[in-house]
Every structure is written in C-alpha cells, then in structure tokens.
Coordinates of N, CA and C and ligand atoms in Angstrom, one line a residue:
M270 N 95.5 -137.3 -2.8 CA 95.9 -137.1 -4.2 C 95.8 -137.7 -4.6
N271 N 95.7 -138.0 -6.3 CA 95.8 -139.2 -7.0 C 96.6 -139.3 -7.4
E272 N 97.8 -140.8 -8.1 CA 98.3 -140.8 -8.7 C 98.4 -140.6 -10.0
P273 N 99.6 -139.5 -10.2 CA 99.3 -139.2 -12.3 C 98.6 -139.8 -12.9
L274 N 98.5 -140.1 -14.0 CA 98.0 -140.8 -15.3 C 98.5 -141.2 -16.3
T275 N 98.8 -142.3 -16.2 CA 99.5 -142.7 -17.0 C 99.8 -142.5 -18.3
L276 N 100.9 -142.2 -19.1 CA 100.2 -141.2 -20.6 C 101.6 -142.5 -21.6
A277 N 101.6 -143.6 -22.0 CA 102.6 -143.3 -23.2 C 102.3 -142.8 -24.0
L278 N 104.2 -142.2 -25.2 CA 104.0 -141.2 -25.5 C 105.6 -142.3 -26.7
P279 N 104.9 -141.8 -28.0 CA 106.2 -142.4 -29.3 C 107.4 -141.1 -29.1
K280 N 108.4 -142.6 -28.9 CA 109.8 -141.5 -29.4 C 109.9 -141.0 -30.2
G281 N 110.7 -140.3 -31.0 CA 110.8 -139.5 -32.0 C 110.0 -138.0 -32.7
R282 N 110.0 -138.1 -34.1 CA 109.4 -136.3 -34.5 C 108.5 -136.2 -33.2
L283 N 107.3 -136.9 -33.3 CA 106.4 -136.4 -32.7 C 106.1 -136.4 -31.1
F284 N 107.1 -137.2 -30.7 CA 107.4 -136.7 -28.8 C 107.3 -135.0 -29.0
E285 N 108.1 -134.6 -29.6 CA 108.0 -133.2 -29.3 C 107.2 -132.1 -29.7
Q286 N 106.5 -132.5 -30.7 CA 104.9 -131.8 -31.4 C 104.1 -132.3 -30.4
V287 N 103.7 -133.4 -29.2 CA 102.7 -133.2 -28.1 C 103.7 -133.0 -27.0
R288 N 104.9 -132.6 -27.1 CA 105.0 -132.1 -25.4 C 105.1 -130.8 -26.3
E289 N 105.3 -130.0 -27.3 CA 104.5 -128.8 -27.3 C 103.7 -128.2 -26.6
H290 N 102.1 -129.3 -27.6 CA 101.2 -129.1 -27.2 C 101.0 -129.0 -26.1
F291 N 101.1 -130.0 -25.2 CA 100.5 -130.0 -23.8 C 101.3 -129.3 -22.9
G292 N 102.4 -128.5 -23.4 CA 103.1 -127.6 -22.8 C 102.2 -126.3 -23.0
Q293 N 101.8 -126.3 -24.1 CA 100.8 -124.9 -23.9 C 99.3 -125.2 -23.5
H294 N 98.9 -126.5 -22.7 CA 97.8 -126.3 -22.4 C 98.2 -126.4 -21.0
G295 N 99.1 -126.3 -20.0 CA 100.0 -126.4 -19.0 C 100.2 -127.8 -18.3
F296 N 100.5 -128.7 -19.5 CA 100.9 -129.8 -19.1 C 102.5 -129.8 -19.8
V297 N 103.1 -129.1 -18.5 CA 104.9 -129.1 -19.1 C 106.0 -130.3 -18.3
F298 N 106.5 -131.0 -19.4 CA 107.6 -132.1 -18.8 C 108.7 -132.6 -19.8
S299 N 109.9 -132.4 -19.7 CA 110.5 -132.8 -20.5 C 111.4 -134.2 -19.7
L300 N 112.2 -134.9 -20.7 CA 113.4 -135.8 -20.1 C 114.5 -135.6 -20.0
E301 N 114.8 -136.0 -19.1 CA 116.0 -135.3 -18.9 C 117.2 -136.9 -18.7
D302 N 118.2 -136.6 -19.7 CA 119.5 -137.8 -19.3 C 118.5 -138.9 -19.5
R303 N 118.5 -138.7 -21.6 CA 118.2 -140.0 -22.2 C 116.9 -140.8 -20.9
K304 N 116.3 -140.2 -20.2 CA 115.5 -140.9 -18.8 C 114.3 -141.3 -20.0
L305 N 113.3 -142.7 -19.5 CA 112.4 -142.6 -20.3 C 111.2 -142.7 -20.2
T306 N 111.4 -141.7 -18.7 CA 109.6 -141.6 -17.9 C 110.6 -140.1 -17.3
A307 N 108.9 -139.3 -17.2 CA 109.1 -138.1 -16.8 C 107.9 -137.8 -16.1
V308 N 107.5 -137.1 -15.4 CA 105.9 -136.4 -14.7 C 105.7 -134.5 -15.1
D309 N 104.7 -134.4 -15.5 CA 104.8 -133.4 -15.8 C 104.5 -132.3 -14.4
Q310 N 104.5 -131.0 -14.4 CA 105.1 -130.0 -13.7 C 103.9 -129.8 -12.5
T311 N 102.3 -130.1 -13.8 CA 101.0 -130.2 -12.1 C 101.2 -131.2 -11.6
G312 N 101.8 -132.7 -11.6 CA 101.0 -133.7 -10.7 C 100.7 -134.7 -11.6
T313 N 99.8 -134.8 -13.1 CA 98.6 -134.9 -13.8 C 99.1 -136.0 -14.4
L314 N 100.9 -136.0 -14.7 CA 100.5 -137.0 -15.9 C 102.4 -137.4 -15.9
K315 N 102.4 -139.6 -15.9 CA 103.4 -139.7 -15.5 C 103.5 -140.2 -17.2
I316 N 104.4 -139.9 -17.6 CA 105.4 -140.2 -18.7 C 106.3 -141.3 -19.0
I317 N 105.6 -142.1 -20.4 CA 106.6 -143.3 -20.6 C 106.5 -143.2 -22.3
A318 N 108.2 -143.1 -22.7 CA 108.7 -142.9 -23.7 C 108.5 -144.0 -24.7
V319 N 108.3 -144.4 -25.3 CA 107.9 -146.0 -26.1 C 108.6 -145.6 -27.6
K320 N 109.2 -147.2 -27.9 CA 109.0 -147.2 -29.3 C 107.6 -147.1 -30.5
N321 N 107.3 -145.9 -31.0 CA 106.0 -146.0 -32.2 C 105.1 -147.4 -31.5
A322 N 106.0 -148.1 -32.7 CA 105.1 -149.8 -32.6 C 104.6 -150.4 -31.2
D323 N 105.3 -150.1 -30.6 CA 105.2 -150.7 -29.3 C 103.7 -150.1 -28.4
L324 N 103.7 -149.1 -28.8 CA 103.0 -148.1 -27.9 C 101.5 -148.7 -28.1
P325 N 100.9 -148.8 -28.8 CA 99.5 -150.0 -28.0 C 99.9 -151.4 -27.0
T326 N 101.3 -151.6 -27.6 CA 101.1 -153.4 -26.3 C 101.1 -152.2 -24.5
Y327 N 101.6 -151.8 -24.8 CA 102.1 -151.0 -23.7 C 100.3 -150.5 -22.7
V328 N 99.5 -150.0 -23.9 CA 98.8 -149.4 -23.4 C 97.4 -150.2 -23.3
R329 N 97.2 -151.7 -24.2 CA 96.7 -152.9 -24.3 C 96.7 -153.9 -22.7
H330 N 98.1 -153.5 -21.8 CA 98.6 -154.6 -20.8 C 98.3 -153.7 -20.4
G331 N 97.9 -151.8 -19.8 CA 97.6 -151.1 -18.8 C 98.9 -150.5 -18.2
I332 N 99.9 -150.7 -18.9 CA 101.1 -150.5 -18.2 C 101.0 -148.7 -18.9
A333 N 100.5 -148.4 -19.4 CA 99.6 -147.2 -20.0 C 98.7 -146.8 -20.3
G334 N 97.6 -146.4 -18.9 CA 96.1 -146.0 -19.3 C 95.9 -145.4 -20.5
L335 N 97.4 -144.1 -21.0 CA 96.6 -144.1 -22.4 C 98.3 -143.4 -23.0
G336 N 97.0 -143.2 -24.8 CA 98.9 -143.6 -25.3 C 97.9 -142.1 -26.2
V337 N 99.3 -141.8 -27.2 CA 99.0 -140.3 -27.9 C 100.2 -141.4 -29.4
C338 N 99.6 -141.7 -30.5 CA 99.9 -142.0 -31.6 C 99.0 -142.2 -33.0
G339 N 99.7 -142.8 -34.2 CA 99.4 -142.1 -35.1 C 97.9 -143.7 -35.7
D340 N 97.3 -143.1 -36.7 CA 95.9 -143.6 -36.4 C 96.4 -145.4 -37.7
D341 N 97.7 -145.2 -37.5 CA 98.8 -146.3 -38.5 C 98.9 -147.4 -37.8
V342 N 100.1 -146.7 -36.9 CA 100.3 -147.5 -36.0 C 99.4 -148.3 -34.7
L343 N 98.0 -147.9 -34.8 CA 96.8 -148.3 -34.2 C 96.5 -149.5 -34.7
Y344 N 95.5 -149.4 -36.4 CA 95.6 -150.7 -37.2 C 96.5 -151.0 -37.2
E345 N 97.6 -151.4 -37.2 CA 98.6 -152.1 -37.2 C 98.2 -153.1 -36.3
A346 N 98.3 -152.7 -35.0 CA 98.0 -153.0 -33.6 C 96.9 -154.2 -33.8
G347 N 95.7 -153.2 -33.9 CA 94.4 -154.0 -34.4 C 93.6 -154.1 -32.7
V348 N 94.3 -153.3 -32.7 CA 93.2 -153.4 -30.9 C 92.4 -152.9 -30.6
E349 N 90.7 -152.3 -30.3 CA 90.5 -151.4 -29.9 C 90.1 -150.8 -28.7
F350 N 90.2 -149.4 -29.0 CA 90.9 -148.8 -27.5 C 89.9 -147.3 -27.6
T351 N 89.8 -146.6 -26.7 CA 88.8 -145.8 -25.9 C 89.0 -144.1 -27.2
H352 N 88.4 -144.0 -27.7 CA 89.1 -142.6 -28.0 C 89.2 -140.9 -28.1
L353 N 89.7 -140.4 -27.2 CA 89.2 -139.4 -26.8 C 89.7 -138.5 -27.1
L354 N 90.5 -138.2 -28.0 CA 90.6 -137.2 -28.7 C 92.0 -136.5 -29.8
P355 N 91.3 -136.0 -31.0 CA 92.2 -136.1 -32.5 C 93.0 -134.9 -32.4
F356 N 94.2 -134.7 -32.1 CA 94.8 -133.4 -32.6 C 95.0 -133.3 -33.8
D357 N 95.6 -131.5 -34.5 CA 95.5 -131.2 -35.6 C 96.7 -131.2 -35.9
F358 N 97.7 -131.1 -35.4 CA 99.5 -131.8 -35.5 C 99.6 -133.4 -35.6
G359 N 100.3 -133.2 -36.5 CA 101.4 -134.4 -36.9 C 100.4 -135.5 -37.8
S360 N 99.6 -134.4 -38.5 CA 99.5 -135.9 -39.9 C 99.7 -135.8 -40.9
T361 N 99.7 -137.0 -41.5 CA 100.4 -137.3 -42.4 C 99.3 -138.1 -43.7
R362 N 99.7 -138.5 -44.4 CA 99.2 -139.6 -45.6 C 99.6 -140.7 -45.8
M363 N 99.1 -142.1 -45.7 CA 99.5 -143.3 -46.3 C 99.8 -142.8 -48.4
A364 N 100.4 -143.4 -48.6 CA 100.4 -143.7 -49.9 C 100.8 -144.9 -50.9
L365 N 100.9 -144.9 -52.3 CA 101.2 -145.9 -52.8 C 102.5 -145.2 -53.6
A366 N 103.9 -145.7 -54.1 CA 105.1 -144.7 -54.3 C 105.4 -145.8 -55.1
G367 N 106.0 -145.8 -56.4 CA 107.3 -146.7 -56.8 C 108.5 -145.2 -57.5
L368 N 108.8 -146.1 -58.6 CA 109.9 -145.0 -59.2 C 109.2 -144.9 -60.1
K369 N 110.2 -143.0 -60.2 CA 109.5 -142.2 -60.6 C 110.0 -142.4 -62.4
D370 N 108.4 -142.2 -63.3 CA 108.2 -141.9 -64.9 C 108.8 -143.7 -64.7
Q371 N 108.4 -144.8 -64.0 CA 108.8 -145.7 -64.8 C 107.9 -147.0 -64.9
P372 N 106.7 -147.5 -65.6 CA 105.6 -148.3 -65.7 C 106.3 -149.3 -64.7
V373 N 104.8 -149.4 -64.5 CA 106.0 -151.1 -63.2 C 105.6 -152.4 -64.0
R374 N 106.2 -153.5 -65.0 CA 105.2 -154.5 -65.1 C 104.6 -155.0 -63.7
E375 N 103.4 -155.4 -63.8 CA 102.9 -156.7 -63.2 C 103.2 -158.2 -63.2
T376 N 102.8 -158.9 -62.8 CA 102.6 -160.4 -62.9 C 101.0 -160.7 -62.6
A377 N 101.0 -161.3 -63.6 CA 98.7 -161.5 -63.5 C 98.3 -160.9 -62.6
G378 N 98.0 -159.5 -62.5 CA 97.5 -158.6 -62.5 C 97.7 -158.6 -60.5
S379 N 98.9 -158.8 -60.4 CA 99.3 -159.2 -58.6 C 100.2 -157.8 -58.8
L380 N 99.3 -157.1 -57.3 CA 100.5 -156.0 -57.3 C 101.8 -156.5 -55.9
T381 N 102.7 -156.3 -56.2 CA 104.0 -156.7 -55.4 C 104.6 -155.1 -54.7
I382 N 104.5 -155.6 -52.6 CA 104.5 -153.9 -52.6 C 105.3 -155.0 -50.6
A383 N 106.7 -153.3 -51.0 CA 107.3 -153.7 -49.5 C 106.6 -152.7 -49.0
T384 N 106.4 -152.8 -47.7 CA 105.7 -151.5 -46.6 C 105.6 -152.2 -45.3
K385 N 106.0 -151.7 -44.2 CA 105.2 -152.1 -42.8 C 103.9 -151.5 -42.4
F386 N 103.6 -151.4 -43.2 CA 101.8 -151.0 -42.7 C 101.0 -152.6 -43.3
T387 N 101.6 -154.2 -42.4 CA 101.5 -154.8 -43.9 C 99.1 -154.8 -43.8
R388 N 98.8 -154.6 -42.3 CA 98.1 -154.6 -42.2 C 96.6 -154.1 -43.5
F389 N 97.6 -152.8 -42.9 CA 96.1 -151.6 -43.5 C 97.1 -152.1 -45.0
T390 N 97.6 -152.0 -46.0 CA 97.7 -152.5 -47.2 C 97.0 -153.6 -47.3
R391 N 96.9 -154.5 -46.3 CA 96.1 -155.9 -46.7 C 95.2 -155.7 -47.0
D392 N 94.0 -155.5 -45.9 CA 93.2 -154.8 -46.2 C 92.5 -153.7 -47.5
W393 N 93.2 -152.8 -47.6 CA 93.3 -151.9 -48.1 C 92.7 -152.0 -49.4
F394 N 93.8 -153.1 -50.5 CA 93.5 -153.5 -51.9 C 93.3 -154.7 -51.9
H395 N 92.3 -155.3 -50.6 CA 91.1 -156.6 -50.4 C 90.1 -155.4 -50.8
A396 N 90.1 -154.7 -50.2 CA 88.9 -153.9 -50.3 C 88.5 -153.8 -52.1
L397 N 89.3 -153.4 -52.2 CA 89.7 -152.8 -53.7 C 89.0 -154.4 -54.1
G398 N 89.5 -155.2 -54.2 CA 88.7 -156.5 -55.0 C 90.8 -156.7 -55.4
T399 N 92.0 -156.1 -55.4 CA 93.0 -156.5 -55.8 C 94.0 -157.4 -55.3
S400 N 94.4 -158.0 -55.8 CA 95.4 -159.3 -55.5 C 96.8 -158.1 -54.8
V401 N 97.4 -158.4 -53.7 CA 98.6 -157.9 -53.2 C 99.7 -159.0 -53.1
K402 N 100.6 -158.6 -53.7 CA 102.0 -159.5 -52.2 C 102.8 -158.8 -51.6
I403 N 102.4 -158.8 -50.7 CA 103.0 -157.8 -49.5 C 104.4 -159.0 -48.1
I404 N 105.4 -157.7 -49.5 CA 107.1 -157.7 -48.0 C 107.0 -157.7 -47.1
R405 N 107.4 -157.5 -46.2 CA 107.6 -156.6 -44.8 C 108.9 -156.4 -44.7
L406 N 108.9 -155.1 -44.5 CA 109.7 -154.0 -44.0 C 109.9 -153.5 -42.6
D407 N 110.8 -152.2 -42.1 CA 110.6 -152.1 -40.7 C 110.6 -150.6 -40.6
G408 N 111.5 -150.4 -42.2 CA 112.0 -149.0 -41.9 C 112.3 -148.8 -43.5
S409 N 113.3 -147.9 -44.2 CA 113.9 -148.1 -44.8 C 113.6 -148.4 -46.6
V410 N 111.5 -148.2 -46.3 CA 111.4 -148.8 -47.2 C 111.8 -148.4 -48.7
E411 N 111.6 -147.0 -48.3 CA 112.0 -146.8 -49.7 C 112.9 -147.1 -50.6
L412 N 114.2 -148.1 -49.4 CA 114.4 -148.7 -50.9 C 114.3 -149.6 -51.7
A413 N 113.6 -150.2 -51.8 CA 112.4 -151.7 -52.3 C 112.8 -152.1 -53.5
P414 N 111.8 -150.4 -54.5 CA 111.7 -150.7 -55.3 C 113.5 -150.0 -55.6
V415 N 114.0 -149.0 -55.4 CA 115.3 -148.7 -56.0 C 116.1 -150.0 -55.9
L416 N 116.3 -150.9 -55.1 CA 117.2 -151.9 -55.3 C 116.4 -153.2 -56.0
G417 N 115.1 -152.7 -55.9 CA 114.0 -154.1 -56.8 C 113.8 -155.2 -56.4
L418 N 113.8 -154.9 -55.0 CA 112.7 -156.0 -53.9 C 111.3 -156.0 -54.2
A419 N 110.8 -154.8 -54.5 CA 109.3 -154.8 -54.7 C 109.1 -153.7 -55.9
P420 N 108.5 -153.1 -57.0 CA 107.7 -152.4 -57.2 C 107.4 -151.6 -56.7
Y421 N 107.1 -151.4 -56.1 CA 105.4 -150.1 -55.2 C 106.4 -150.3 -53.8
I422 N 105.9 -149.4 -52.9 CA 105.8 -149.3 -51.2 C 104.2 -148.6 -51.1
V423 N 104.1 -149.5 -49.5 CA 103.0 -148.2 -49.4 C 103.9 -147.4 -48.1
D424 N 103.5 -146.6 -47.4 CA 104.9 -145.8 -46.7 C 104.0 -144.3 -46.5
L425 N 104.2 -143.7 -45.5 CA 103.7 -142.5 -44.8 C 104.3 -141.4 -45.3
V426 N 103.3 -140.5 -46.1 CA 104.4 -139.3 -46.6 C 104.1 -138.4 -45.9
E427 N 104.7 -137.5 -45.3 CA 105.2 -136.3 -44.4 C 105.4 -134.8 -45.8
T428 N 106.2 -134.9 -46.2 CA 106.6 -133.6 -46.9 C 107.0 -134.4 -48.5
G429 N 107.5 -135.0 -48.4 CA 107.8 -135.8 -50.0 C 109.0 -136.4 -49.9
S430 N 109.8 -134.9 -49.2 CA 111.3 -135.4 -49.4 C 112.0 -136.7 -48.9
T431 N 111.8 -137.4 -48.9 CA 112.3 -138.9 -48.6 C 112.0 -139.8 -49.9
L432 N 110.7 -139.7 -50.6 CA 110.4 -140.3 -51.3 C 111.4 -139.3 -52.6
K433 N 111.4 -138.3 -52.8 CA 112.3 -137.8 -54.1 C 113.3 -137.1 -53.6
A434 N 113.9 -138.3 -53.1 CA 115.4 -138.2 -52.8 C 115.9 -139.8 -53.2
N435 N 114.9 -140.2 -53.0 CA 115.6 -141.5 -53.4 C 114.7 -142.4 -55.0
G436 N 114.4 -140.8 -55.5 CA 113.9 -141.2 -56.7 C 112.4 -142.2 -57.4
L437 N 111.6 -142.1 -56.0 CA 110.3 -142.4 -56.0 C 109.4 -141.4 -56.1
E438 N 107.7 -141.5 -56.6 CA 106.7 -140.8 -56.4 C 105.6 -141.0 -56.1
V439 N 104.8 -140.2 -55.4 CA 103.3 -140.8 -55.2 C 102.0 -141.8 -56.5
R440 N 102.1 -142.9 -56.4 CA 101.5 -143.2 -57.3 C 99.5 -143.1 -57.5
E441 N 99.8 -143.1 -55.6 CA 98.6 -142.9 -55.7 C 98.1 -142.3 -53.7
W442 N 97.5 -142.0 -53.2 CA 96.7 -141.3 -52.5 C 96.1 -142.1 -51.6
L443 N 95.9 -142.5 -50.7 CA 95.7 -143.6 -50.6 C 95.0 -143.2 -48.9
K444 N 95.1 -142.8 -48.1 CA 94.3 -142.3 -46.6 C 95.5 -141.2 -45.8
S445 N 94.4 -140.5 -45.0 CA 94.8 -139.3 -44.0 C 95.1 -140.3 -43.4
I446 N 95.5 -140.3 -42.3 CA 96.4 -140.8 -40.9 C 97.0 -139.4 -40.1
G447 N 95.7 -138.9 -39.2 CA 96.0 -138.4 -38.5 C 96.6 -139.0 -37.1
V448 N 97.0 -138.2 -35.8 CA 97.0 -138.4 -34.5 C 96.5 -138.2 -33.1
S449 N 96.0 -139.3 -32.5 CA 94.9 -139.2 -31.3 C 95.6 -139.8 -30.2
L450 N 95.2 -138.8 -28.2 CA 94.5 -139.6 -27.4 C 93.6 -140.6 -27.6
F451 N 93.9 -141.7 -26.6 CA 92.9 -142.7 -26.6 C 93.2 -142.9 -25.4
A452 N 92.5 -144.4 -24.6 CA 92.9 -145.1 -23.5 C 92.8 -146.4 -23.3
N453 N 93.3 -146.9 -22.9 CA 92.8 -148.4 -22.3 C 91.1 -148.5 -21.9
P454 N 90.1 -149.5 -22.6 CA 88.8 -149.1 -21.9 C 88.9 -148.8 -20.5
A455 N 89.2 -150.3 -19.7 CA 89.3 -150.0 -18.3 C 89.9 -149.2 -17.3
Y456 N 91.1 -149.0 -17.9 CA 91.4 -147.8 -17.0 C 90.6 -146.7 -17.5
F457 N 89.8 -146.1 -18.6 CA 89.0 -145.3 -18.8 C 87.9 -144.8 -17.8
K458 N 87.6 -146.3 -17.8 CA 86.4 -146.4 -16.3 C 86.9 -146.2 -15.6
L459 N 88.0 -146.6 -14.6 CA 88.0 -146.8 -13.8 C 89.0 -144.8 -13.4
R460 N 89.6 -144.3 -14.1 CA 89.4 -143.1 -14.1 C 89.1 -141.8 -14.8
Y461 N 88.0 -142.1 -14.9 CA 86.6 -141.6 -16.0 C 86.9 -139.7 -15.6
Q462 N 87.1 -139.9 -14.3 CA 87.4 -138.1 -13.9 C 87.9 -137.3 -14.3
E463 N 89.2 -137.8 -13.8 CA 90.1 -137.1 -13.7 C 90.5 -136.8 -16.0
I464 N 90.1 -138.1 -16.3 CA 91.1 -137.7 -17.8 C 90.2 -137.7 -18.7
T465 N 88.5 -137.5 -17.8 CA 87.7 -136.2 -18.5 C 88.2 -134.4 -18.1
R466 N 88.3 -134.6 -17.2 CA 89.7 -132.9 -16.5 C 90.7 -133.0 -17.7
F467 N 91.9 -133.9 -17.7 CA 92.6 -134.2 -18.0 C 92.3 -133.3 -19.9
V468 N 91.1 -134.3 -20.4 CA 91.5 -133.7 -22.2 C 90.6 -132.8 -22.5
D469 N 89.5 -132.3 -20.6 CA 88.6 -130.5 -21.6 C 89.9 -129.7 -21.0
R470 N 90.8 -129.8 -21.1 CA 92.0 -129.0 -20.4 C 92.9 -129.3 -22.1
L471 N 92.8 -130.1 -22.6 CA 93.1 -130.4 -23.5 C 92.8 -129.5 -24.5
K472 N 91.2 -129.5 -24.3 CA 90.4 -128.5 -25.4 C 89.9 -127.4 -25.5
E473 N 90.9 -126.7 -24.4 CA 91.1 -125.4 -23.9 C 91.5 -124.6 -24.6
P474 N 91.4 -123.1 -25.5 CA 91.8 -122.6 -26.4 C 93.6 -122.3 -25.6
A475 N 94.6 -122.6 -26.4 CA 96.0 -122.7 -25.6 C 96.2 -121.6 -25.0
G476 N 97.1 -121.7 -23.6 CA 97.6 -120.9 -23.2 C 96.7 -120.0 -22.6
S477 N 95.5 -120.8 -22.2 CA 94.2 -119.9 -21.4 C 94.2 -120.8 -20.0
Ligands
PRP829 C1 108.2 -141.9 -42.3 C2 108.2 -142.3 -44.0 C3 108.9 -141.9 -44.1 C4 109.3 -140.6 -43.6 C5 108.2 -139.6 -45.0 O1 109.9 -142.8 -42.0 O2 108.2 -144.4 -43.2 O3 110.0 -143.0 -44.9 O4 108.7 -140.7 -42.5 O5 108.7 -138.2 -44.0 P1 108.8 -137.1 -46.2 O6 107.6 -137.4 -46.5 O7 108.6 -136.0 -45.0 O8 109.7 -137.4 -45.8 P2 110.1 -142.5 -40.1 O9 111.2 -141.3 -40.5 O10 109.6 -142.2 -39.2 O11 111.1 -144.2 -40.5 P3 111.2 -144.8 -41.1 O12 112.0 -144.7 -42.4 O13 112.0 -146.0 -39.9 O14 110.0 -145.8 -41.4

C-alpha cells in the first residue's frame, strides 16, 4: 500500500469544519494531545495542521502535497496550484470597512487602508484606478480605524460581529472568498490516481 496522501490543513476555525466534512465522507481523523499531525482511519491521508498563512509554503515545497484553505490565503501567496474541489463551507467576504457614521476625509484622492491582505488590496484598488496607501498589519485590524492608524480596513467579514463590536461598518463589499482543496502540481501528477479517488469520494453525497 502507498504512503498516505499528505494534506495541510489550517489550524483554527476552518480546521473543525474540514474535519467534520471529511468525516462525513469516510475520512475520520483527530488531533490528539496538541499533536499537529494525524493519519485518518482509512490510512488515506496524513494531516498536517499548520498556520493559515504558512499553508501555501508547505504545499509549494511539497512537504504537503495537498492543501485546504481560503482563496484569500492563496491570493496573498501568489503561487499557482492545481485546483481540485471547491467546498460549500467556510465562505466569507472581503470588505472595505470604516468607522460607523463617520465620513472620512482623504488626502489627495488616496485611500489609506490597514490590512493583512496587502496584495489583494493593492491589486483590487489599482484595477479600479484608485490610489491606495497600505499599512500592513497581521491581525486585529479592526483596531486601526478606532485608534487612528488608518481610516479604512480591508478584512474578511463572516458574521459581521467583529466589525460591529468595534464600532465599524462595511463601506463596500469587495469579493466572495471560498475554501477549496488544491494540490502541488508535481504531486498531483505523481499521485494522480489516488488523488482522483480521494476527490471523487469527497464529491459523493455525505454519508454514502
Ligand atoms: C477574521 C477577520 C475578522 C473576523 C471576522 O479574523 O480578520 O477579524 O474574523 O469575523 P466575523 O465577521 O464573524 O466577526 P480571525 O478570527 O481569523 O483572526 P485575526 O483577527 O487574527 O485575523
């Protein structure tokens, strides 16, 4: 029997959603005792749990042949992978947000935006012909308008509760962000049949 397929999953809230979804399709696994690797009960998958933003690096270097993460993370990584399957869970939206009910005075027609999605933000606004000054943050970006670092943020919005709790509102919805399964292109060629079988199982109705 072949070695299990290696699959990188992001730690955090998406991990549980993927675990549940894969379990419904016969690939049951769990991480025990703070371990960051696991093999599913069928021996098909070796799971590697990594930090969201590091996930494309692991797949690009072939440490994991397969990965699951959001389009946002893939876009920031700027690497081409083989897309295998979009999922219907974990979707969010990228939004431009600012302080609620407060008009923002911009200098010389340029938007100042704090975000961790710097590549997306630059490309999005440049495509519109809008000049932007981007301030890079790694998290808790909602603080930026509140503390006066930048009048706007570009961030993922799921329920909207983080924005609301910090007195912010969406100024513009920018893009839907989905979650998908993808592969390192060389790994996909090498393990084509097993990967195809795995993807076909995931496409079957849950529990069948
Ligand atoms: C994400 C995002 C927002 C929040 C939105 O942050 O960056 O902060 O979730 O979710 P909501 O609309 O349901 O409130 P995440 O929890 O991934 O952590 P981060 O702040 O470190 O980016």
